[in-house]
């Protein structure tokens, strides 16, 4: 809870006028405890897991022709019952694992130094911290994810649940064994411990990480996505190949960026597949046939 009762008190303490964003934050958070603000994580996660995948789920069900052509595995189309089964599994996991974890993890957040007060972080500070979080999460998640594939016990007893869908949809991003939520979720918090910031920054990181995961599992590769212009960004096509190969996959373990897979040679199968399909599509275009995708 903020130590100021009024905006005037806050401005006196900071020796300056509050920005518009800081005034909004003050009005919203002044009478809320830090624990209540921390529990907002539950609302954010529920909203993200439920709302963000919906547009492409509707597209999947309706089979919209103009959008369907961007589906990476066009021959696989999930039914309404299969999609709802995936969503129910994710929500069950959410309420059994994610919610209790959020409720009891507050002391850890306070221990590492995540703050809720004023002043709010600058845009530059937020950008630097988010960059640290992404790089730390990317590198750590790569090795943990790779371990779950190279360990037969780890795959058969834990990671296999996530690979239930060889042509994933957005809801499948969080479809995992309960222990995988903790294992592959831990890299997302490691960066926070290394560079703790404001709760606002943490919320932005949480939204960014989950939206990226949903995008990677969307099953659609749109040419107009702005992420296409980000060097080494993975995205849906990159991660879809990982699910396409399935349990035997030794490729494409990264989350945000692909540099680890490139450096350690775990994207060779994917790159070969892309070159192979590019040649087939080139020949198909010459012969007036439709291009090929993962099938």
PDB file of C-alpha atoms in Angstrom:
ATOM      1  CA  UNK A   1       0.000   0.000   0.000  1.00  0.00           C
ATOM      2  CA  UNK A   2       1.280   3.467  -0.839  1.00  0.00           C
ATOM      3  CA  UNK A   3       2.490   5.505   2.165  1.00  0.00           C
ATOM      4  CA  UNK A   4       0.670   8.598   0.905  1.00  0.00           C
ATOM      5  CA  UNK A   5      -2.973   9.459   1.540  1.00  0.00           C
ATOM      6  CA  UNK A   6      -3.280  12.115  -1.140  1.00  0.00           C
ATOM      7  CA  UNK A   7      -1.677  13.107  -4.418  1.00  0.00           C
ATOM      8  CA  UNK A   8      -0.365  16.256  -2.737  1.00  0.00           C
ATOM      9  CA  UNK A   9       1.465  14.154  -0.151  1.00  0.00           C
ATOM     10  CA  UNK A  10       2.998  12.012  -2.901  1.00  0.00           C
ATOM     11  CA  UNK A  11       4.121  15.074  -4.869  1.00  0.00           C
ATOM     12  CA  UNK A  12       5.621  16.608  -1.745  1.00  0.00           C
ATOM     13  CA  UNK A  13       7.545  13.395  -1.006  1.00  0.00           C
ATOM     14  CA  UNK A  14       8.830  13.149  -4.598  1.00  0.00           C
ATOM     15  CA  UNK A  15       9.402  16.913  -4.827  1.00  0.00           C
ATOM     16  CA  UNK A  16       7.699  17.081  -8.208  1.00  0.00           C
ATOM     17  CA  UNK A  17       4.333  16.809  -9.943  1.00  0.00           C
ATOM     18  CA  UNK A  18       3.105  13.267 -10.612  1.00  0.00           C
ATOM     19  CA  UNK A  19       2.904  12.222 -14.229  1.00  0.00           C
ATOM     20  CA  UNK A  20      -0.450  11.227 -15.700  1.00  0.00           C
ATOM     21  CA  UNK A  21       0.457   7.531 -15.407  1.00  0.00           C
ATOM     22  CA  UNK A  22       1.582   7.978 -11.802  1.00  0.00           C
ATOM     23  CA  UNK A  23      -1.658   9.764 -10.946  1.00  0.00           C
ATOM     24  CA  UNK A  24      -3.654   6.886 -12.415  1.00  0.00           C
ATOM     25  CA  UNK A  25      -1.553   4.395 -10.471  1.00  0.00           C
ATOM     26  CA  UNK A  26      -1.980   6.365  -7.272  1.00  0.00           C
ATOM     27  CA  UNK A  27      -5.760   6.547  -7.673  1.00  0.00           C
ATOM     28  CA  UNK A  28      -5.965   2.816  -8.337  1.00  0.00           C
ATOM     29  CA  UNK A  29      -3.478   1.426  -5.845  1.00  0.00           C
ATOM     30  CA  UNK A  30      -3.466   3.856  -2.921  1.00  0.00           C
ATOM     31  CA  UNK A  31      -6.064   1.924  -0.909  1.00  0.00           C
ATOM     32  CA  UNK A  32      -4.991  -1.575  -1.955  1.00  0.00           C
ATOM     33  CA  UNK A  33      -2.465  -3.678  -0.082  1.00  0.00           C
ATOM     34  CA  UNK A  34       0.588  -5.011  -1.898  1.00  0.00           C
ATOM     35  CA  UNK A  35      -0.824  -8.518  -1.517  1.00  0.00           C
ATOM     36  CA  UNK A  36      -4.078  -7.573  -3.259  1.00  0.00           C
ATOM     37  CA  UNK A  37      -2.088  -5.993  -6.085  1.00  0.00           C
ATOM     38  CA  UNK A  38       0.012  -9.154  -6.294  1.00  0.00           C
ATOM     39  CA  UNK A  39      -3.152 -11.260  -6.590  1.00  0.00           C
ATOM     40  CA  UNK A  40      -4.077  -9.310  -9.726  1.00  0.00           C
ATOM     41  CA  UNK A  41      -1.713 -11.772 -11.427  1.00  0.00           C
ATOM     42  CA  UNK A  42      -4.508 -14.344 -11.245  1.00  0.00           C
ATOM     43  CA  UNK A  43      -6.915 -12.065 -13.121  1.00  0.00           C
ATOM     44  CA  UNK A  44      -4.312 -11.263 -15.759  1.00  0.00           C
ATOM     45  CA  UNK A  45      -3.402 -14.907 -16.363  1.00  0.00           C
ATOM     46  CA  UNK A  46      -7.019 -16.051 -16.543  1.00  0.00           C
ATOM     47  CA  UNK A  47      -7.893 -13.286 -19.000  1.00  0.00           C
ATOM     48  CA  UNK A  48      -4.869 -13.983 -21.195  1.00  0.00           C
ATOM     49  CA  UNK A  49      -5.385 -17.754 -21.345  1.00  0.00           C
ATOM     50  CA  UNK A  50      -9.086 -17.300 -22.134  1.00  0.00           C
ATOM     51  CA  UNK A  51      -9.289 -14.270 -24.411  1.00  0.00           C
ATOM     52  CA  UNK A  52      -6.080 -14.099 -26.483  1.00  0.00           C
ATOM     53  CA  UNK A  53      -6.512 -17.516 -28.227  1.00  0.00           C
ATOM     54  CA  UNK A  54     -10.202 -16.941 -29.037  1.00  0.00           C
ATOM     55  CA  UNK A  55      -9.954 -15.189 -32.453  1.00  0.00           C
ATOM     56  CA  UNK A  56      -7.953 -18.006 -34.047  1.00  0.00           C
ATOM     57  CA  UNK A  57     -10.082 -20.627 -32.301  1.00  0.00           C
ATOM     58  CA  UNK A  58     -13.119 -19.108 -34.030  1.00  0.00           C
ATOM     59  CA  UNK A  59     -11.189 -19.152 -37.312  1.00  0.00           C
ATOM     60  CA  UNK A  60     -10.280 -22.795 -36.696  1.00  0.00           C
ATOM     61  CA  UNK A  61     -13.918 -23.740 -36.159  1.00  0.00           C
ATOM     62  CA  UNK A  62     -15.345 -21.717 -39.045  1.00  0.00           C
ATOM     63  CA  UNK A  63     -12.580 -22.581 -41.494  1.00  0.00           C
ATOM     64  CA  UNK A  64     -12.419 -19.038 -42.909  1.00  0.00           C
ATOM     65  CA  UNK A  65     -10.816 -19.436 -46.329  1.00  0.00           C
ATOM     66  CA  UNK A  66      -8.793 -16.211 -46.360  1.00  0.00           C
ATOM     67  CA  UNK A  67      -7.269 -17.071 -42.978  1.00  0.00           C
ATOM     68  CA  UNK A  68      -7.131 -20.842 -43.332  1.00  0.00           C
ATOM     69  CA  UNK A  69      -4.469 -20.557 -46.046  1.00  0.00           C
ATOM     70  CA  UNK A  70      -2.035 -19.343 -43.393  1.00  0.00           C
ATOM     71  CA  UNK A  71      -2.487 -22.453 -41.245  1.00  0.00           C
ATOM     72  CA  UNK A  72       0.854 -24.206 -40.876  1.00  0.00           C
ATOM     73  CA  UNK A  73      -0.629 -27.722 -40.812  1.00  0.00           C
ATOM     74  CA  UNK A  74      -3.713 -27.238 -43.010  1.00  0.00           C
ATOM     75  CA  UNK A  75      -4.798 -30.887 -42.988  1.00  0.00           C
ATOM     76  CA  UNK A  76      -5.312 -30.884 -39.209  1.00  0.00           C
ATOM     77  CA  UNK A  77      -8.476 -29.211 -37.976  1.00  0.00           C
ATOM     78  CA  UNK A  78      -9.674 -29.638 -34.410  1.00  0.00           C
ATOM     79  CA  UNK A  79     -13.345 -30.033 -33.577  1.00  0.00           C
ATOM     80  CA  UNK A  80     -15.211 -27.872 -31.078  1.00  0.00           C
ATOM     81  CA  UNK A  81     -15.176 -30.765 -28.596  1.00  0.00           C
ATOM     82  CA  UNK A  82     -11.379 -31.151 -28.918  1.00  0.00           C
ATOM     83  CA  UNK A  83     -10.810 -27.418 -28.466  1.00  0.00           C
ATOM     84  CA  UNK A  84     -13.065 -27.270 -25.402  1.00  0.00           C
ATOM     85  CA  UNK A  85     -11.322 -30.325 -23.970  1.00  0.00           C
ATOM     86  CA  UNK A  86      -8.000 -28.495 -24.286  1.00  0.00           C
ATOM     87  CA  UNK A  87      -9.404 -25.337 -22.682  1.00  0.00           C
ATOM     88  CA  UNK A  88     -10.936 -27.295 -19.783  1.00  0.00           C
ATOM     89  CA  UNK A  89      -7.608 -29.054 -19.173  1.00  0.00           C
ATOM     90  CA  UNK A  90      -5.814 -25.700 -19.114  1.00  0.00           C
ATOM     91  CA  UNK A  91      -8.366 -24.161 -16.735  1.00  0.00           C
ATOM     92  CA  UNK A  92      -8.159 -27.192 -14.432  1.00  0.00           C
ATOM     93  CA  UNK A  93      -4.398 -26.780 -14.310  1.00  0.00           C
ATOM     94  CA  UNK A  94      -4.808 -23.043 -13.796  1.00  0.00           C
ATOM     95  CA  UNK A  95      -7.016 -23.378 -10.728  1.00  0.00           C
ATOM     96  CA  UNK A  96      -5.140 -26.351  -9.236  1.00  0.00           C
ATOM     97  CA  UNK A  97      -1.573 -25.104  -9.791  1.00  0.00           C
ATOM     98  CA  UNK A  98      -1.335 -21.491 -10.966  1.00  0.00           C
ATOM     99  CA  UNK A  99      -3.832 -19.919  -8.565  1.00  0.00           C
ATOM    100  CA  UNK A 100      -2.430 -21.546  -5.369  1.00  0.00           C
ATOM    101  CA  UNK A 101       1.106 -20.720  -6.510  1.00  0.00           C
ATOM    102  CA  UNK A 102       0.197 -17.058  -6.972  1.00  0.00           C
ATOM    103  CA  UNK A 103      -1.526 -16.935  -3.590  1.00  0.00           C
ATOM    104  CA  UNK A 104       1.480 -18.291  -1.681  1.00  0.00           C
ATOM    105  CA  UNK A 105       4.322 -16.743  -3.715  1.00  0.00           C
ATOM    106  CA  UNK A 106       3.858 -13.189  -2.443  1.00  0.00           C
ATOM    107  CA  UNK A 107       6.718 -13.404   0.129  1.00  0.00           C
ATOM    108  CA  UNK A 108       9.123 -14.448  -2.640  1.00  0.00           C
ATOM    109  CA  UNK A 109       8.190 -11.417  -4.742  1.00  0.00           C
ATOM    110  CA  UNK A 110       8.746  -9.117  -1.779  1.00  0.00           C
ATOM    111  CA  UNK A 111      12.036 -10.840  -0.968  1.00  0.00           C
ATOM    112  CA  UNK A 112      13.531 -10.239  -4.419  1.00  0.00           C
ATOM    113  CA  UNK A 113      12.448  -6.595  -4.310  1.00  0.00           C
ATOM    114  CA  UNK A 114       9.478  -6.105  -6.633  1.00  0.00           C
ATOM    115  CA  UNK A 115       8.007  -2.767  -5.596  1.00  0.00           C
ATOM    116  CA  UNK A 116       4.548  -1.259  -5.991  1.00  0.00           C
ATOM    117  CA  UNK A 117       5.061   2.364  -4.995  1.00  0.00           C
ATOM    118  CA  UNK A 118       6.048   5.629  -6.631  1.00  0.00           C
ATOM    119  CA  UNK A 119       7.794   6.720  -8.723  1.00  0.00           C
ATOM    120  CA  UNK A 120       6.837   4.521 -11.649  1.00  0.00           C
ATOM    121  CA  UNK A 121       9.718   3.195 -13.770  1.00  0.00           C
ATOM    122  CA  UNK A 122      10.718   5.090 -16.881  1.00  0.00           C
ATOM    123  CA  UNK A 123      10.176   3.617 -20.343  1.00  0.00           C
ATOM    124  CA  UNK A 124      13.932   3.044 -20.660  1.00  0.00           C
ATOM    125  CA  UNK A 125      14.062   1.179 -17.340  1.00  0.00           C
ATOM    126  CA  UNK A 126      11.126  -1.022 -18.356  1.00  0.00           C
ATOM    127  CA  UNK A 127      12.717  -1.786 -21.731  1.00  0.00           C
ATOM    128  CA  UNK A 128      16.069  -2.750 -20.194  1.00  0.00           C
ATOM    129  CA  UNK A 129      14.458  -4.982 -17.578  1.00  0.00           C
ATOM    130  CA  UNK A 130      12.186  -6.692 -20.112  1.00  0.00           C
ATOM    131  CA  UNK A 131      15.236  -7.357 -22.297  1.00  0.00           C
ATOM    132  CA  UNK A 132      17.005  -8.991 -19.341  1.00  0.00           C
ATOM    133  CA  UNK A 133      13.921 -11.086 -18.561  1.00  0.00           C
ATOM    134  CA  UNK A 134      13.631 -12.271 -22.169  1.00  0.00           C
ATOM    135  CA  UNK A 135      17.313 -13.201 -22.531  1.00  0.00           C
ATOM    136  CA  UNK A 136      17.469 -15.000 -19.180  1.00  0.00           C
ATOM    137  CA  UNK A 137      14.191 -16.836 -19.818  1.00  0.00           C
ATOM    138  CA  UNK A 138      15.224 -17.768 -23.359  1.00  0.00           C
ATOM    139  CA  UNK A 139      18.559 -19.293 -22.402  1.00  0.00           C
ATOM    140  CA  UNK A 140      17.374 -21.095 -19.264  1.00  0.00           C
ATOM    141  CA  UNK A 141      14.159 -22.365 -20.817  1.00  0.00           C
ATOM    142  CA  UNK A 142      16.093 -23.709 -23.807  1.00  0.00           C
ATOM    143  CA  UNK A 143      18.139 -26.070 -21.625  1.00  0.00           C
ATOM    144  CA  UNK A 144      15.275 -27.174 -19.402  1.00  0.00           C
ATOM    145  CA  UNK A 145      13.036 -27.803 -22.403  1.00  0.00           C
ATOM    146  CA  UNK A 146      15.822 -29.679 -24.181  1.00  0.00           C
ATOM    147  CA  UNK A 147      16.413 -31.794 -21.059  1.00  0.00           C
ATOM    148  CA  UNK A 148      12.749 -32.834 -20.991  1.00  0.00           C
ATOM    149  CA  UNK A 149      13.142 -34.156 -24.538  1.00  0.00           C
ATOM    150  CA  UNK A 150      16.533 -35.809 -24.183  1.00  0.00           C
ATOM    151  CA  UNK A 151      15.489 -37.510 -20.938  1.00  0.00           C
ATOM    152  CA  UNK A 152      13.154 -40.397 -21.726  1.00  0.00           C
ATOM    153  CA  UNK A 153      11.770 -40.337 -18.187  1.00  0.00           C
ATOM    154  CA  UNK A 154      11.267 -36.572 -18.319  1.00  0.00           C
ATOM    155  CA  UNK A 155       9.426 -36.751 -21.615  1.00  0.00           C
ATOM    156  CA  UNK A 156       7.272 -39.805 -20.861  1.00  0.00           C
ATOM    157  CA  UNK A 157       6.273 -38.673 -17.366  1.00  0.00           C
ATOM    158  CA  UNK A 158       6.130 -34.891 -17.743  1.00  0.00           C
ATOM    159  CA  UNK A 159       6.550 -33.240 -21.137  1.00  0.00           C
ATOM    160  CA  UNK A 160       4.458 -35.719 -23.122  1.00  0.00           C
ATOM    161  CA  UNK A 161       1.273 -33.996 -21.939  1.00  0.00           C
ATOM    162  CA  UNK A 162       2.274 -30.789 -23.709  1.00  0.00           C
ATOM    163  CA  UNK A 163       2.817 -32.684 -26.961  1.00  0.00           C
ATOM    164  CA  UNK A 164      -0.709 -34.054 -27.014  1.00  0.00           C
ATOM    165  CA  UNK A 165      -1.393 -31.669 -29.889  1.00  0.00           C
ATOM    166  CA  UNK A 166       0.932 -32.166 -32.851  1.00  0.00           C
ATOM    167  CA  UNK A 167      -0.805 -29.241 -34.575  1.00  0.00           C
ATOM    168  CA  UNK A 168      -1.252 -26.895 -31.606  1.00  0.00           C
ATOM    169  CA  UNK A 169      -3.784 -24.130 -31.040  1.00  0.00           C
ATOM    170  CA  UNK A 170      -3.473 -21.122 -28.724  1.00  0.00           C
ATOM    171  CA  UNK A 171      -5.109 -22.875 -25.780  1.00  0.00           C
ATOM    172  CA  UNK A 172      -2.467 -25.611 -25.986  1.00  0.00           C
ATOM    173  CA  UNK A 173       0.271 -23.169 -24.924  1.00  0.00           C
ATOM    174  CA  UNK A 174      -0.534 -23.886 -21.273  1.00  0.00           C
ATOM    175  CA  UNK A 175      -1.606 -27.497 -21.715  1.00  0.00           C
ATOM    176  CA  UNK A 176       1.055 -29.222 -19.607  1.00  0.00           C
ATOM    177  CA  UNK A 177       1.763 -31.547 -16.727  1.00  0.00           C
ATOM    178  CA  UNK A 178       1.480 -29.702 -13.414  1.00  0.00           C
ATOM    179  CA  UNK A 179       5.179 -30.122 -12.711  1.00  0.00           C
ATOM    180  CA  UNK A 180       6.106 -28.678 -16.100  1.00  0.00           C
ATOM    181  CA  UNK A 181       4.361 -25.458 -15.139  1.00  0.00           C
ATOM    182  CA  UNK A 182       6.856 -25.157 -12.296  1.00  0.00           C
ATOM    183  CA  UNK A 183       9.890 -26.425 -14.247  1.00  0.00           C
ATOM    184  CA  UNK A 184       9.509 -24.385 -17.441  1.00  0.00           C
ATOM    185  CA  UNK A 185       7.839 -21.529 -15.589  1.00  0.00           C
ATOM    186  CA  UNK A 186      10.823 -20.932 -13.306  1.00  0.00           C
ATOM    187  CA  UNK A 187      12.998 -19.250 -16.008  1.00  0.00           C
ATOM    188  CA  UNK A 188      10.345 -16.553 -16.330  1.00  0.00           C
ATOM    189  CA  UNK A 189      11.000 -15.542 -12.719  1.00  0.00           C
ATOM    190  CA  UNK A 190      14.773 -15.942 -12.711  1.00  0.00           C
ATOM    191  CA  UNK A 191      15.225 -12.660 -14.565  1.00  0.00           C
ATOM    192  CA  UNK A 192      12.984 -10.921 -12.044  1.00  0.00           C
ATOM    193  CA  UNK A 193      15.303 -12.034  -9.251  1.00  0.00           C
ATOM    194  CA  UNK A 194      18.341 -10.765 -11.173  1.00  0.00           C
ATOM    195  CA  UNK A 195      16.827  -7.393 -12.094  1.00  0.00           C
ATOM    196  CA  UNK A 196      13.811  -6.726  -9.866  1.00  0.00           C
ATOM    197  CA  UNK A 197      11.594  -3.844 -10.878  1.00  0.00           C
ATOM    198  CA  UNK A 198       8.161  -2.401 -10.415  1.00  0.00           C
ATOM    199  CA  UNK A 199       4.980  -4.483 -10.320  1.00  0.00           C
ATOM    200  CA  UNK A 200       3.894  -2.718 -13.522  1.00  0.00           C
ATOM    201  CA  UNK A 201       6.998  -4.079 -15.270  1.00  0.00           C
ATOM    202  CA  UNK A 202       6.248  -7.541 -13.933  1.00  0.00           C
ATOM    203  CA  UNK A 203       2.691  -7.371 -15.285  1.00  0.00           C
ATOM    204  CA  UNK A 204       3.987  -6.277 -18.686  1.00  0.00           C
ATOM    205  CA  UNK A 205       6.473  -9.168 -18.650  1.00  0.00           C
ATOM    206  CA  UNK A 206       3.793 -11.663 -17.691  1.00  0.00           C
ATOM    207  CA  UNK A 207       1.491 -10.483 -20.494  1.00  0.00           C
ATOM    208  CA  UNK A 208       4.344 -10.435 -23.024  1.00  0.00           C
ATOM    209  CA  UNK A 209       5.528 -13.946 -22.106  1.00  0.00           C
ATOM    210  CA  UNK A 210       2.079 -15.528 -22.226  1.00  0.00           C
ATOM    211  CA  UNK A 211       1.030 -13.781 -25.441  1.00  0.00           C
ATOM    212  CA  UNK A 212       4.278 -14.968 -27.052  1.00  0.00           C
ATOM    213  CA  UNK A 213       3.571 -18.548 -25.941  1.00  0.00           C
ATOM    214  CA  UNK A 214       0.020 -18.392 -27.306  1.00  0.00           C
ATOM    215  CA  UNK A 215       1.287 -16.946 -30.595  1.00  0.00           C
ATOM    216  CA  UNK A 216       3.908 -19.715 -30.882  1.00  0.00           C
ATOM    217  CA  UNK A 217       1.162 -22.326 -30.423  1.00  0.00           C
ATOM    218  CA  UNK A 218      -1.434 -20.580 -32.603  1.00  0.00           C
ATOM    219  CA  UNK A 219      -0.901 -22.848 -35.606  1.00  0.00           C
ATOM    220  CA  UNK A 220      -0.988 -19.890 -38.003  1.00  0.00           C
ATOM    221  CA  UNK A 221       1.866 -18.033 -39.660  1.00  0.00           C
ATOM    222  CA  UNK A 222       0.703 -14.628 -40.901  1.00  0.00           C
ATOM    223  CA  UNK A 223       3.091 -12.704 -43.199  1.00  0.00           C
ATOM    224  CA  UNK A 224       1.989  -9.311 -41.823  1.00  0.00           C
ATOM    225  CA  UNK A 225       2.914  -9.962 -38.168  1.00  0.00           C
ATOM    226  CA  UNK A 226       5.331  -7.280 -36.869  1.00  0.00           C
ATOM    227  CA  UNK A 227       7.410 -10.000 -35.193  1.00  0.00           C
ATOM    228  CA  UNK A 228       8.518 -11.046 -38.694  1.00  0.00           C
ATOM    229  CA  UNK A 229      10.863  -8.052 -38.620  1.00  0.00           C
ATOM    230  CA  UNK A 230      12.511  -8.980 -35.307  1.00  0.00           C
ATOM    231  CA  UNK A 231      15.867 -10.755 -35.922  1.00  0.00           C
ATOM    232  CA  UNK A 232      16.035 -14.330 -34.611  1.00  0.00           C
ATOM    233  CA  UNK A 233      12.424 -14.274 -33.400  1.00  0.00           C
ATOM    234  CA  UNK A 234      10.915 -17.777 -33.459  1.00  0.00           C
ATOM    235  CA  UNK A 235       7.154 -17.521 -33.648  1.00  0.00           C
ATOM    236  CA  UNK A 236       4.472 -19.956 -34.723  1.00  0.00           C
ATOM    237  CA  UNK A 237       6.216 -21.579 -37.678  1.00  0.00           C
ATOM    238  CA  UNK A 238       9.371 -22.251 -35.680  1.00  0.00           C
ATOM    239  CA  UNK A 239       7.584 -23.813 -32.708  1.00  0.00           C
ATOM    240  CA  UNK A 240       4.948 -25.587 -34.795  1.00  0.00           C
ATOM    241  CA  UNK A 241       7.723 -27.700 -36.304  1.00  0.00           C
ATOM    242  CA  UNK A 242       8.696 -28.762 -32.777  1.00  0.00           C
ATOM    243  CA  UNK A 243       5.156 -30.076 -32.193  1.00  0.00           C
ATOM    244  CA  UNK A 244       4.931 -31.499 -35.718  1.00  0.00           C
ATOM    245  CA  UNK A 245       7.929 -33.766 -35.054  1.00  0.00           C
ATOM    246  CA  UNK A 246       6.568 -34.606 -31.606  1.00  0.00           C
ATOM    247  CA  UNK A 247       8.190 -36.744 -28.943  1.00  0.00           C
ATOM    248  CA  UNK A 248      11.239 -37.525 -31.049  1.00  0.00           C
ATOM    249  CA  UNK A 249      11.922 -33.836 -31.616  1.00  0.00           C
ATOM    250  CA  UNK A 250      15.518 -32.730 -31.218  1.00  0.00           C
ATOM    251  CA  UNK A 251      14.791 -29.337 -32.749  1.00  0.00           C
ATOM    252  CA  UNK A 252      13.500 -25.873 -31.887  1.00  0.00           C
ATOM    253  CA  UNK A 253      13.549 -25.746 -28.103  1.00  0.00           C
ATOM    254  CA  UNK A 254      13.764 -21.966 -27.763  1.00  0.00           C
ATOM    255  CA  UNK A 255      10.927 -19.660 -26.721  1.00  0.00           C
ATOM    256  CA  UNK A 256      11.339 -16.067 -27.947  1.00  0.00           C
ATOM    257  CA  UNK A 257      14.492 -16.176 -30.042  1.00  0.00           C
ATOM    258  CA  UNK A 258      16.223 -18.900 -32.026  1.00  0.00           C
ATOM    259  CA  UNK A 259      19.865 -18.102 -31.298  1.00  0.00           C
ATOM    260  CA  UNK A 260      20.332 -21.001 -28.844  1.00  0.00           C
ATOM    261  CA  UNK A 261      19.004 -23.528 -31.348  1.00  0.00           C
ATOM    262  CA  UNK A 262      21.303 -22.057 -33.999  1.00  0.00           C
ATOM    263  CA  UNK A 263      24.392 -21.965 -31.754  1.00  0.00           C
ATOM    264  CA  UNK A 264      23.906 -25.510 -30.416  1.00  0.00           C
ATOM    265  CA  UNK A 265      22.742 -26.983 -33.722  1.00  0.00           C
ATOM    266  CA  UNK A 266      19.243 -27.994 -32.655  1.00  0.00           C
ATOM    267  CA  UNK A 267      17.506 -26.277 -35.561  1.00  0.00           C
ATOM    268  CA  UNK A 268      19.109 -28.300 -38.361  1.00  0.00           C
ATOM    269  CA  UNK A 269      16.022 -30.425 -38.987  1.00  0.00           C
ATOM    270  CA  UNK A 270      13.836 -27.346 -39.144  1.00  0.00           C
ATOM    271  CA  UNK A 271      16.155 -25.518 -41.544  1.00  0.00           C
ATOM    272  CA  UNK A 272      16.401 -28.589 -43.778  1.00  0.00           C
ATOM    273  CA  UNK A 273      12.600 -28.903 -43.799  1.00  0.00           C
ATOM    274  CA  UNK A 274      12.222 -25.236 -44.756  1.00  0.00           C
ATOM    275  CA  UNK A 275      14.662 -25.561 -47.658  1.00  0.00           C
ATOM    276  CA  UNK A 276      12.973 -28.759 -48.795  1.00  0.00           C
ATOM    277  CA  UNK A 277       9.496 -27.221 -48.710  1.00  0.00           C
ATOM    278  CA  UNK A 278      10.768 -24.054 -50.415  1.00  0.00           C
ATOM    279  CA  UNK A 279      12.019 -26.118 -53.347  1.00  0.00           C
ATOM    280  CA  UNK A 280       8.764 -28.060 -53.541  1.00  0.00           C
ATOM    281  CA  UNK A 281       6.746 -24.838 -53.426  1.00  0.00           C
ATOM    282  CA  UNK A 282       8.924 -23.329 -56.114  1.00  0.00           C
ATOM    283  CA  UNK A 283       8.304 -26.343 -58.341  1.00  0.00           C
ATOM    284  CA  UNK A 284       4.600 -26.307 -57.465  1.00  0.00           C
ATOM    285  CA  UNK A 285       4.328 -22.624 -58.400  1.00  0.00           C
ATOM    286  CA  UNK A 286       6.059 -23.320 -61.711  1.00  0.00           C
ATOM    287  CA  UNK A 287       3.531 -26.080 -62.414  1.00  0.00           C
ATOM    288  CA  UNK A 288       0.581 -23.998 -61.235  1.00  0.00           C
ATOM    289  CA  UNK A 289      -0.022 -26.047 -58.089  1.00  0.00           C
ATOM    290  CA  UNK A 290      -0.745 -24.882 -54.548  1.00  0.00           C
ATOM    291  CA  UNK A 291       2.215 -24.467 -52.175  1.00  0.00           C
ATOM    292  CA  UNK A 292       3.021 -27.067 -49.540  1.00  0.00           C
ATOM    293  CA  UNK A 293       3.265 -26.749 -45.769  1.00  0.00           C
ATOM    294  CA  UNK A 294       3.906 -29.101 -42.845  1.00  0.00           C
ATOM    295  CA  UNK A 295       1.646 -32.103 -43.388  1.00  0.00           C
TER     296      UNK A 295
END
